[in-house]
Amino acid sequence: MTPPPAKQPTALAPAQPAGERPADAVPPRLDSLPPLRVDGRMDRLRARLAGDGIDAAVITAATNVAWLTGFGGSNGTVVVTVDGAVLVTDSRYADQAPEQLEAAGCDAEVVIAGDPAPVGAERFGAASVVGLEATIAWGEQKRWAAATTAELAPMAEVVEELRAVKDPAELARIEAAAAIADEALEEIRPRLRAGVSEIEIQRGIDDAIRARGATGPAYDTIVASGPNSALPHARPTGRELAPGDLVIIDAGAVVEGYRSDMTRTFVVGEPSAETVDMIELVARAQAAGVAAVRPGAAAGAVDDACRSVIDEAGFGAAFIHGTGHGVGLDIHELPRVRSGATAILRPGHVLTVEPGVYVSGVGGVRVEDSVVVTASGCRALTRHPKDPRP
Ligand code: ZN
Ligand code: ZN
């Protein structure tokens, strides 16, 4: 997936480094993934809140709730105070929530209630400043304001910064998801022939992802052929592939909530000279971007590395999106990887490097890998070959 439009860049909080693995190591198998544990995450959040002058926090974003507690339901609110935590959810999750929290090593109390605000307000105690996630809905915010006399302060990307750095169990799931998408693309490649429609290819990839044990695609799989490939977020259509087409395939899988993200560009039949140039250019830009990923580098330097290659070739105006994004429980998360991004890369960050050029009437080329920052550089999690011949 190409990155979303710009918001404010933020610095990233330090956290534990991730495990190192050789670049050619066999990807983790679904039946032998290490357990996901959330121990220590609540305390890391408390330390961060204390630094921000926040006494208690209300977390409502589903992926943040999942990361903090292990709860996988769609409706949960976590209230974190200096000495405790409570997960408020509804009666559908009366059994699931305590089980999931225990399995993940989370000692938060589970309370079943229709409205989390009065439950949370009771726990705030002497808190004078309560942080509410900035993404909280307006109506919900009003309920919290009515329930407490504490000052409510917006918290932007606090848990998101903490969870940008993945632990080994999280990495194993992203890597397993990436391996499944690699294989799904391998399975579908022989079908990239003139006369096959974009939608048929999309279905084939999605079926192959599910058949390998993933929950499903990580996002709506993109198959964009010929003129459609000039649109970075084209939706698959009934258009049939034709000789000479560029075909962009952007596909990822989900394993236990963790997502992978990869793009490859193929050519149907014989490529034109222009197409060959575009493919060669994007390959060079993408390699330059990956080479710039290392701990201590600013995320913006990765964008610069890709963009300068494309600029020098005179295609600067055809690279119409940012270079990448973090990926994990959400398909787009921190760190952002685009021009001017100041976040400092750390071991355990997982990010995409996905430059592309898009020429109206001709088509587009994008190549994307998900990589994990290691102690010395980075390691690709998506490993499907980059040869544009199907
Ligand atoms: Zn993608
Ligand atoms: Zn992406």
CSV table of C-alpha atoms and ligand atoms in Angstrom, one decimal:
chain,number,residue,atom,x,y,z
A,1,MET,CA,0.0,0.0,0.0
A,2,THR,CA,1.2,3.5,-0.8
A,3,PRO,CA,1.5,5.8,2.2
A,4,PRO,CA,-1.4,8.0,3.3
A,5,PRO,CA,-1.3,11.8,3.0
A,6,ALA,CA,1.0,13.8,5.3
A,7,LYS,CA,0.4,14.5,8.9
A,8,GLN,CA,2.9,16.0,11.4
A,9,PRO,CA,6.0,13.9,11.8
A,10,THR,CA,6.9,12.9,15.4
A,11,ALA,CA,10.0,11.6,17.1
A,12,LEU,CA,9.9,8.0,18.1
A,13,ALA,CA,10.3,6.8,21.7
A,14,PRO,CA,13.1,4.3,22.5
A,15,ALA,CA,12.2,0.7,23.2
A,16,GLN,CA,13.7,-2.7,23.1
A,17,PRO,CA,15.6,-3.8,20.1
A,18,ALA,CA,14.4,-6.7,18.0
A,19,GLY,CA,16.0,-10.1,17.4
A,20,GLU,CA,18.5,-10.5,14.6
A,21,ARG,CA,18.1,-13.3,12.0
A,22,PRO,CA,20.2,-14.1,9.0
A,23,ALA,CA,18.8,-12.6,5.8
A,24,ASP,CA,18.3,-16.1,4.3
A,25,ALA,CA,16.8,-17.7,7.4
A,26,VAL,CA,13.7,-19.8,6.7
A,27,PRO,CA,10.6,-17.7,7.6
A,28,PRO,CA,8.7,-18.7,10.8
A,29,ARG,CA,6.0,-21.4,10.4
A,30,LEU,CA,2.5,-20.6,11.5
A,31,ASP,CA,2.4,-23.6,13.8
A,32,SER,CA,5.5,-22.7,15.7
A,33,LEU,CA,5.2,-18.9,16.3
A,34,PRO,CA,6.5,-17.7,19.7
A,35,PRO,CA,3.7,-16.6,22.0
A,36,LEU,CA,2.6,-12.9,21.9
A,37,ARG,CA,3.2,-11.4,25.3
A,38,VAL,CA,2.4,-7.9,26.4
A,39,ASP,CA,4.3,-7.9,29.7
A,40,GLY,CA,6.0,-4.6,30.4
A,41,ARG,CA,4.1,-2.6,27.8
A,42,MET,CA,1.7,-1.0,30.3
A,43,ASP,CA,4.7,0.2,32.3
A,44,ARG,CA,6.4,1.6,29.3
A,45,LEU,CA,3.2,3.5,28.6
A,46,ARG,CA,3.1,4.8,32.2
A,47,ALA,CA,6.7,6.0,31.9
A,48,ARG,CA,5.9,7.9,28.8
A,49,LEU,CA,2.7,9.4,30.3
A,50,ALA,CA,4.6,10.5,33.4
A,51,GLY,CA,7.1,12.3,31.1
A,52,ASP,CA,4.2,14.0,29.4
A,53,GLY,CA,2.5,15.2,32.6
A,54,ILE,CA,-0.4,12.8,32.2
A,55,ASP,CA,-1.7,11.0,35.3
A,56,ALA,CA,-4.1,8.5,33.6
A,57,ALA,CA,-5.0,7.6,30.0
A,58,VAL,CA,-7.9,6.3,28.0
A,59,ILE,CA,-7.0,4.1,25.1
A,60,THR,CA,-9.7,3.3,22.5
A,61,ALA,CA,-8.0,2.5,19.2
A,62,ALA,CA,-8.5,-1.2,18.6
A,63,THR,CA,-4.9,-1.9,17.6
A,64,ASN,CA,-3.6,0.1,20.6
A,65,VAL,CA,-5.9,-1.8,22.9
A,66,ALA,CA,-4.7,-5.1,21.3
A,67,TRP,CA,-1.0,-4.2,21.7
A,68,LEU,CA,-1.4,-3.2,25.3
A,69,THR,CA,-3.6,-6.1,26.5
A,70,GLY,CA,-3.8,-8.9,23.9
A,71,PHE,CA,-7.6,-8.3,23.6
A,72,GLY,CA,-8.7,-8.9,20.0
A,73,GLY,CA,-12.3,-7.7,20.1
A,74,SER,CA,-13.7,-4.8,18.2
A,75,ASN,CA,-15.0,-2.9,21.3
A,76,GLY,CA,-12.6,-2.2,24.1
A,77,THR,CA,-11.4,0.7,26.1
A,78,VAL,CA,-8.3,0.6,28.3
A,79,VAL,CA,-8.0,2.9,31.3
A,80,VAL,CA,-4.4,3.1,32.6
A,81,THR,CA,-3.6,4.7,35.9
A,82,VAL,CA,-0.4,4.9,37.8
A,83,ASP,CA,-1.1,1.7,39.7
A,84,GLY,CA,-3.6,-0.2,37.7
A,85,ALA,CA,-5.4,-0.8,34.4
A,86,VAL,CA,-8.9,-1.9,33.4
A,87,LEU,CA,-10.3,-3.1,30.1
A,88,VAL,CA,-13.9,-2.1,29.6
A,89,THR,CA,-15.8,-4.1,27.0
A,90,ASP,CA,-19.3,-5.4,26.3
A,91,SER,CA,-21.0,-8.6,27.1
A,92,ARG,CA,-20.1,-10.3,23.8
A,93,TYR,CA,-16.5,-10.5,25.1
A,94,ALA,CA,-17.3,-11.6,28.7
A,95,ASP,CA,-15.4,-14.9,28.2
A,96,GLN,CA,-13.0,-14.0,25.4
A,97,ALA,CA,-11.5,-10.8,27.1
A,98,PRO,CA,-10.3,-12.4,30.3
A,99,GLU,CA,-8.9,-15.4,28.4
A,100,GLN,CA,-7.0,-13.3,25.9
A,101,LEU,CA,-5.6,-11.0,28.6
A,102,GLU,CA,-4.4,-13.9,30.7
A,103,ALA,CA,-2.8,-15.6,27.7
A,104,ALA,CA,-1.0,-12.4,26.8
A,105,GLY,CA,0.3,-11.8,30.3
A,106,CYS,CA,-1.8,-8.7,31.0
A,107,ASP,CA,-3.1,-8.2,34.5
A,108,ALA,CA,-5.7,-5.5,33.7
A,109,GLU,CA,-9.1,-6.1,35.3
A,110,VAL,CA,-11.9,-6.8,32.8
A,111,VAL,CA,-15.2,-4.9,33.4
A,112,ILE,CA,-18.3,-5.5,31.2
A,113,ALA,CA,-20.2,-2.2,30.8
A,114,GLY,CA,-22.1,-0.4,28.1
A,115,ASP,CA,-20.4,3.0,28.8
A,116,PRO,CA,-16.7,2.9,29.8
A,117,ALA,CA,-16.7,6.5,31.0
A,118,PRO,CA,-18.2,6.1,34.5
A,119,VAL,CA,-16.1,2.9,35.1
A,120,GLY,CA,-12.9,4.7,34.0
A,121,ALA,CA,-13.7,7.9,36.0
A,122,GLU,CA,-14.0,5.9,39.1
A,123,ARG,CA,-10.5,4.6,38.6
A,124,PHE,CA,-8.9,8.0,37.9
A,125,GLY,CA,-8.6,8.6,41.7
A,126,ALA,CA,-6.6,11.8,42.3
A,127,ALA,CA,-5.5,12.1,38.6
A,128,SER,CA,-5.7,15.8,37.6
A,129,VAL,CA,-4.8,15.3,33.9
A,130,VAL,CA,-6.3,12.4,31.9
A,131,GLY,CA,-5.1,11.8,28.4
A,132,LEU,CA,-7.6,10.8,25.8
A,133,GLU,CA,-6.5,9.4,22.5
A,134,ALA,CA,-6.8,12.2,19.9
A,135,THR,CA,-8.7,9.8,17.6
A,136,ILE,CA,-11.5,9.3,20.1
A,137,ALA,CA,-15.0,10.1,18.7
A,138,TRP,CA,-16.6,13.4,19.6
A,139,GLY,CA,-19.6,11.8,21.3
A,140,GLU,CA,-17.3,9.6,23.4
A,141,GLN,CA,-15.2,12.5,24.5
A,142,LYS,CA,-18.3,14.3,25.7
A,143,ARG,CA,-19.2,11.3,27.8
A,144,TRP,CA,-15.7,11.3,29.4
A,145,ALA,CA,-16.0,15.0,30.1
A,146,ALA,CA,-19.3,14.5,31.8
A,147,ALA,CA,-18.0,11.6,33.9
A,148,THR,CA,-14.9,13.3,35.4
A,149,THR,CA,-13.7,16.6,36.9
A,150,ALA,CA,-10.1,15.8,35.7
A,151,GLU,CA,-8.6,17.9,32.9
A,152,LEU,CA,-8.8,16.0,29.6
A,153,ALA,CA,-5.7,16.3,27.4
A,154,PRO,CA,-5.4,15.0,23.8
A,155,MET,CA,-2.8,12.2,23.4
A,156,ALA,CA,-1.5,11.9,19.8
A,157,GLU,CA,0.4,8.7,18.7
A,158,VAL,CA,1.6,7.8,22.2
A,159,VAL,CA,0.9,4.1,22.0
A,160,GLU,CA,1.6,4.2,18.3
A,161,GLU,CA,5.2,5.3,19.0
A,162,LEU,CA,5.7,2.6,21.5
A,163,ARG,CA,4.4,-0.2,19.2
A,164,ALA,CA,6.4,1.0,16.2
A,165,VAL,CA,9.3,-1.0,17.5
A,166,LYS,CA,8.4,-4.7,17.2
A,167,ASP,CA,9.5,-7.5,19.6
A,168,PRO,CA,10.6,-10.9,18.2
A,169,ALA,CA,7.1,-12.5,18.5
A,170,GLU,CA,5.6,-9.6,16.5
A,171,LEU,CA,8.3,-9.8,13.9
A,172,ALA,CA,7.8,-13.5,13.5
A,173,ARG,CA,4.2,-12.9,12.6
A,174,ILE,CA,5.0,-10.1,10.1
A,175,GLU,CA,7.6,-12.3,8.6
A,176,ALA,CA,5.2,-15.3,8.4
A,177,ALA,CA,2.7,-13.0,6.7
A,178,ALA,CA,5.3,-11.8,4.3
A,179,ALA,CA,6.3,-15.3,3.4
A,180,ILE,CA,2.7,-16.3,2.7
A,181,ALA,CA,2.3,-13.3,0.4
A,182,ASP,CA,5.6,-14.2,-1.3
A,183,GLU,CA,4.2,-17.7,-2.0
A,184,ALA,CA,0.8,-16.5,-3.1
A,185,LEU,CA,2.4,-14.3,-5.7
A,186,GLU,CA,4.6,-17.2,-6.8
A,187,GLU,CA,1.5,-19.2,-7.3
A,188,ILE,CA,-0.3,-16.6,-9.4
A,189,ARG,CA,2.7,-15.5,-11.6
A,190,PRO,CA,2.1,-18.1,-14.3
A,191,ARG,CA,-1.4,-16.7,-14.7
A,192,LEU,CA,-0.2,-13.2,-15.6
A,193,ARG,CA,-1.0,-13.5,-19.3
A,194,ALA,CA,-3.0,-11.5,-21.9
A,195,GLY,CA,-6.7,-12.1,-21.5
A,196,VAL,CA,-6.8,-12.6,-17.7
A,197,SER,CA,-8.6,-9.9,-15.8
A,198,GLU,CA,-7.3,-7.9,-12.9
A,199,ILE,CA,-10.1,-9.2,-10.6
A,200,GLU,CA,-9.3,-12.8,-11.5
A,201,ILE,CA,-5.7,-12.2,-10.5
A,202,GLN,CA,-6.8,-10.5,-7.3
A,203,ARG,CA,-9.1,-13.4,-6.3
A,204,GLY,CA,-6.3,-15.8,-7.1
A,205,ILE,CA,-3.9,-14.0,-4.8
A,206,ASP,CA,-6.4,-13.6,-2.0
A,207,ASP,CA,-7.4,-17.3,-2.2
A,208,ALA,CA,-3.7,-18.4,-2.1
A,209,ILE,CA,-3.1,-16.2,1.0
A,210,ARG,CA,-6.1,-17.8,2.8
A,211,ALA,CA,-5.2,-21.3,1.7
A,212,ARG,CA,-1.8,-20.9,3.4
A,213,GLY,CA,-3.4,-20.2,6.8
A,214,ALA,CA,-3.3,-16.4,6.9
A,215,THR,CA,-6.4,-14.6,8.3
A,216,GLY,CA,-6.7,-13.0,4.9
A,217,PRO,CA,-5.2,-10.2,2.8
A,218,ALA,CA,-3.7,-7.3,4.8
A,219,TYR,CA,-5.6,-4.8,2.7
A,220,ASP,CA,-7.5,-4.8,-0.6
A,221,THR,CA,-5.0,-6.5,-2.9
A,222,ILE,CA,-4.1,-4.1,-5.8
A,223,VAL,CA,-3.8,-5.5,-9.3
A,224,ALA,CA,-3.5,-2.6,-11.8
A,225,SER,CA,-2.7,-3.2,-15.4
A,226,GLY,CA,-1.8,-1.1,-18.4
A,227,PRO,CA,-3.2,2.5,-18.0
A,228,ASN,CA,-4.6,1.6,-14.6
A,229,SER,CA,-1.1,1.0,-13.3
A,230,ALA,CA,-0.5,4.8,-13.5
A,231,LEU,CA,-2.9,5.2,-10.5
A,232,PRO,CA,-1.1,4.3,-7.3
A,233,HIS,CA,-4.3,3.1,-5.5
A,234,ALA,CA,-6.2,1.7,-8.5
A,235,ARG,CA,-8.9,-0.9,-7.6
A,236,PRO,CA,-8.9,-4.1,-9.6
A,237,THR,CA,-11.3,-4.0,-12.5
A,238,GLY,CA,-12.6,-6.4,-15.2
A,239,ARG,CA,-9.9,-5.1,-17.5
A,240,GLU,CA,-8.0,-8.0,-19.2
A,241,LEU,CA,-4.2,-7.9,-19.4
A,242,ALA,CA,-2.9,-7.0,-22.8
A,243,PRO,CA,0.6,-7.5,-24.4
A,244,GLY,CA,3.1,-4.9,-23.3
A,245,ASP,CA,1.1,-4.0,-20.1
A,246,LEU,CA,2.8,-3.1,-16.9
A,247,VAL,CA,1.0,-4.9,-14.0
A,248,ILE,CA,1.4,-3.6,-10.5
A,249,ILE,CA,0.5,-6.1,-7.8
A,250,ASP,CA,0.4,-4.8,-4.2
A,251,ALA,CA,-0.4,-7.7,-1.8
A,252,GLY,CA,0.1,-8.5,1.8
A,253,ALA,CA,-1.3,-11.0,4.4
A,254,VAL,CA,-2.4,-10.9,8.0
A,255,VAL,CA,-1.2,-13.4,10.6
A,256,GLU,CA,-2.7,-13.0,14.1
A,257,GLY,CA,-3.3,-9.4,13.5
A,258,TYR,CA,0.1,-8.5,12.0
A,259,ARG,CA,0.4,-7.4,8.4
A,260,SER,CA,2.9,-7.6,5.6
A,261,ASP,CA,3.1,-5.3,2.6
A,262,MET,CA,4.8,-5.9,-0.8
A,263,THR,CA,4.5,-4.7,-4.3
A,264,ARG,CA,6.0,-6.1,-7.5
A,265,THR,CA,5.6,-4.9,-11.1
A,266,PHE,CA,5.4,-7.3,-14.0
A,267,VAL,CA,5.3,-6.9,-17.8
A,268,VAL,CA,3.0,-8.9,-20.0
A,269,GLY,CA,4.9,-10.0,-23.1
A,270,GLU,CA,7.5,-7.8,-24.6
A,271,PRO,CA,8.2,-4.5,-22.8
A,272,SER,CA,8.7,-1.2,-24.6
A,273,ALA,CA,12.0,0.7,-24.3
A,274,GLU,CA,10.2,3.2,-22.1
A,275,THR,CA,8.9,0.6,-19.8
A,276,VAL,CA,12.3,-1.1,-19.5
A,277,ASP,CA,13.7,2.3,-18.4
A,278,MET,CA,11.0,2.8,-15.8
A,279,ILE,CA,11.5,-0.6,-14.4
A,280,GLU,CA,15.3,-0.2,-14.2
A,281,LEU,CA,14.9,3.2,-12.6
A,282,VAL,CA,12.5,2.1,-9.9
A,283,ALA,CA,14.6,-0.9,-9.1
A,284,ARG,CA,17.6,1.3,-8.6
A,285,ALA,CA,15.6,3.8,-6.5
A,286,GLN,CA,14.2,1.0,-4.3
A,287,ALA,CA,17.6,-0.5,-3.7
A,288,ALA,CA,19.0,2.9,-2.8
A,289,GLY,CA,16.1,3.3,-0.3
A,290,VAL,CA,16.7,-0.1,1.3
A,291,ALA,CA,20.4,0.7,1.5
A,292,ALA,CA,19.6,3.9,3.5
A,293,VAL,CA,17.6,2.0,6.2
A,294,ARG,CA,19.8,1.7,9.3
A,295,PRO,CA,19.5,2.6,13.0
A,296,GLY,CA,20.2,6.2,13.7
A,297,ALA,CA,19.1,7.4,10.3
A,298,ALA,CA,16.2,9.8,10.0
A,299,ALA,CA,13.2,8.2,8.2
A,300,GLY,CA,13.4,11.2,5.7
A,301,ALA,CA,16.8,10.0,4.6
A,302,VAL,CA,15.2,6.9,3.1
A,303,ASP,CA,12.8,9.0,1.2
A,304,ASP,CA,15.7,11.2,0.0
A,305,ALA,CA,17.7,8.2,-1.2
A,306,CYS,CA,14.8,7.0,-3.4
A,307,ARG,CA,13.8,10.4,-4.6
A,308,SER,CA,17.3,11.5,-5.6
A,309,VAL,CA,17.7,8.6,-7.9
A,310,ILE,CA,14.3,9.3,-9.5
A,311,ASP,CA,14.9,13.0,-9.7
A,312,GLU,CA,18.3,12.6,-11.4
A,313,ALA,CA,16.6,10.5,-14.1
A,314,GLY,CA,14.1,13.3,-14.7
A,315,PHE,CA,11.1,11.4,-13.3
A,316,GLY,CA,10.8,13.4,-10.1
A,317,ALA,CA,7.3,14.6,-11.0
A,318,ALA,CA,6.2,11.0,-11.6
A,319,PHE,CA,7.0,9.9,-8.0
A,320,ILE,CA,3.8,11.1,-6.5
A,321,HIS,CA,3.7,9.6,-3.1
A,322,GLY,CA,5.9,9.2,0.0
A,323,THR,CA,8.5,6.4,0.1
A,324,GLY,CA,6.9,4.3,2.8
A,325,HIS,CA,5.3,3.7,6.1
A,326,GLY,CA,5.6,1.6,9.2
A,327,VAL,CA,3.6,-1.7,9.1
A,328,GLY,CA,2.4,-4.0,11.9
A,329,LEU,CA,-1.1,-4.2,13.5
A,330,ASP,CA,-2.1,-1.4,11.1
A,331,ILE,CA,-1.1,-1.4,7.5
A,332,HIS,CA,-0.1,2.3,7.8
A,333,GLU,CA,1.6,3.1,11.1
A,334,LEU,CA,4.7,4.8,12.5
A,335,PRO,CA,7.4,5.5,11.4
A,336,ARG,CA,6.3,7.6,8.4
A,337,VAL,CA,8.9,7.5,5.6
A,338,ARG,CA,8.7,10.6,3.5
A,339,SER,CA,10.4,13.8,2.7
A,340,GLY,CA,11.5,15.7,5.8
A,341,ALA,CA,10.4,12.9,8.2
A,342,THR,CA,12.5,13.3,11.4
A,343,ALA,CA,11.7,10.1,13.2
A,344,ILE,CA,15.0,8.2,14.0
A,345,LEU,CA,15.0,4.6,12.8
A,346,ARG,CA,15.7,2.0,15.6
A,347,PRO,CA,16.2,-1.7,15.5
A,348,GLY,CA,12.8,-3.4,15.5
A,349,HIS,CA,11.1,-0.7,13.3
A,350,VAL,CA,9.3,-2.4,10.4
A,351,LEU,CA,8.8,-0.1,7.4
A,352,THR,CA,8.1,-0.2,3.7
A,353,VAL,CA,10.3,1.1,1.0
A,354,GLU,CA,8.1,1.6,-2.1
A,355,PRO,CA,9.1,4.2,-4.6
A,356,GLY,CA,7.2,4.3,-7.8
A,357,VAL,CA,6.8,6.3,-11.1
A,358,TYR,CA,3.5,6.8,-12.7
A,359,VAL,CA,3.1,8.1,-16.3
A,360,SER,CA,-0.4,8.8,-17.4
A,361,GLY,CA,-1.3,6.9,-20.6
A,362,VAL,CA,1.8,4.7,-20.3
A,363,GLY,CA,1.5,3.0,-16.8
A,364,GLY,CA,3.3,2.8,-13.5
A,365,VAL,CA,6.0,0.9,-11.8
A,366,ARG,CA,6.3,0.4,-8.1
A,367,VAL,CA,8.5,-2.0,-6.1
A,368,GLU,CA,7.9,-2.3,-2.4
A,369,ASP,CA,9.5,-4.4,0.4
A,370,SER,CA,8.7,-4.5,4.1
A,371,VAL,CA,12.0,-4.4,6.0
A,372,VAL,CA,13.0,-4.6,9.6
A,373,VAL,CA,15.7,-2.3,11.0
A,374,THR,CA,18.5,-4.4,12.5
A,375,ALA,CA,21.6,-3.4,14.6
A,376,SER,CA,23.6,-2.7,11.5
A,377,GLY,CA,21.1,-2.0,8.7
A,378,CYS,CA,18.0,-3.7,7.7
A,379,ARG,CA,16.7,-7.1,6.6
A,380,ALA,CA,13.9,-7.6,4.0
A,381,LEU,CA,10.9,-9.5,5.3
A,382,THR,CA,9.3,-9.6,1.8
A,383,ARG,CA,11.5,-11.7,-0.4
A,384,HIS,CA,9.6,-12.4,-3.6
A,385,PRO,CA,12.0,-12.0,-6.6
A,386,LYS,CA,11.9,-8.7,-8.4
A,387,ASP,CA,12.2,-10.0,-12.0
A,388,PRO,CA,9.4,-8.3,-14.0
A,389,ARG,CA,8.9,-11.3,-16.2
A,390,PRO,CA,5.9,-13.3,-14.9
B,1,ZN,ZN,1.8,-2.0,-0.5
B,2,ZN,ZN,2.9,0.1,1.5
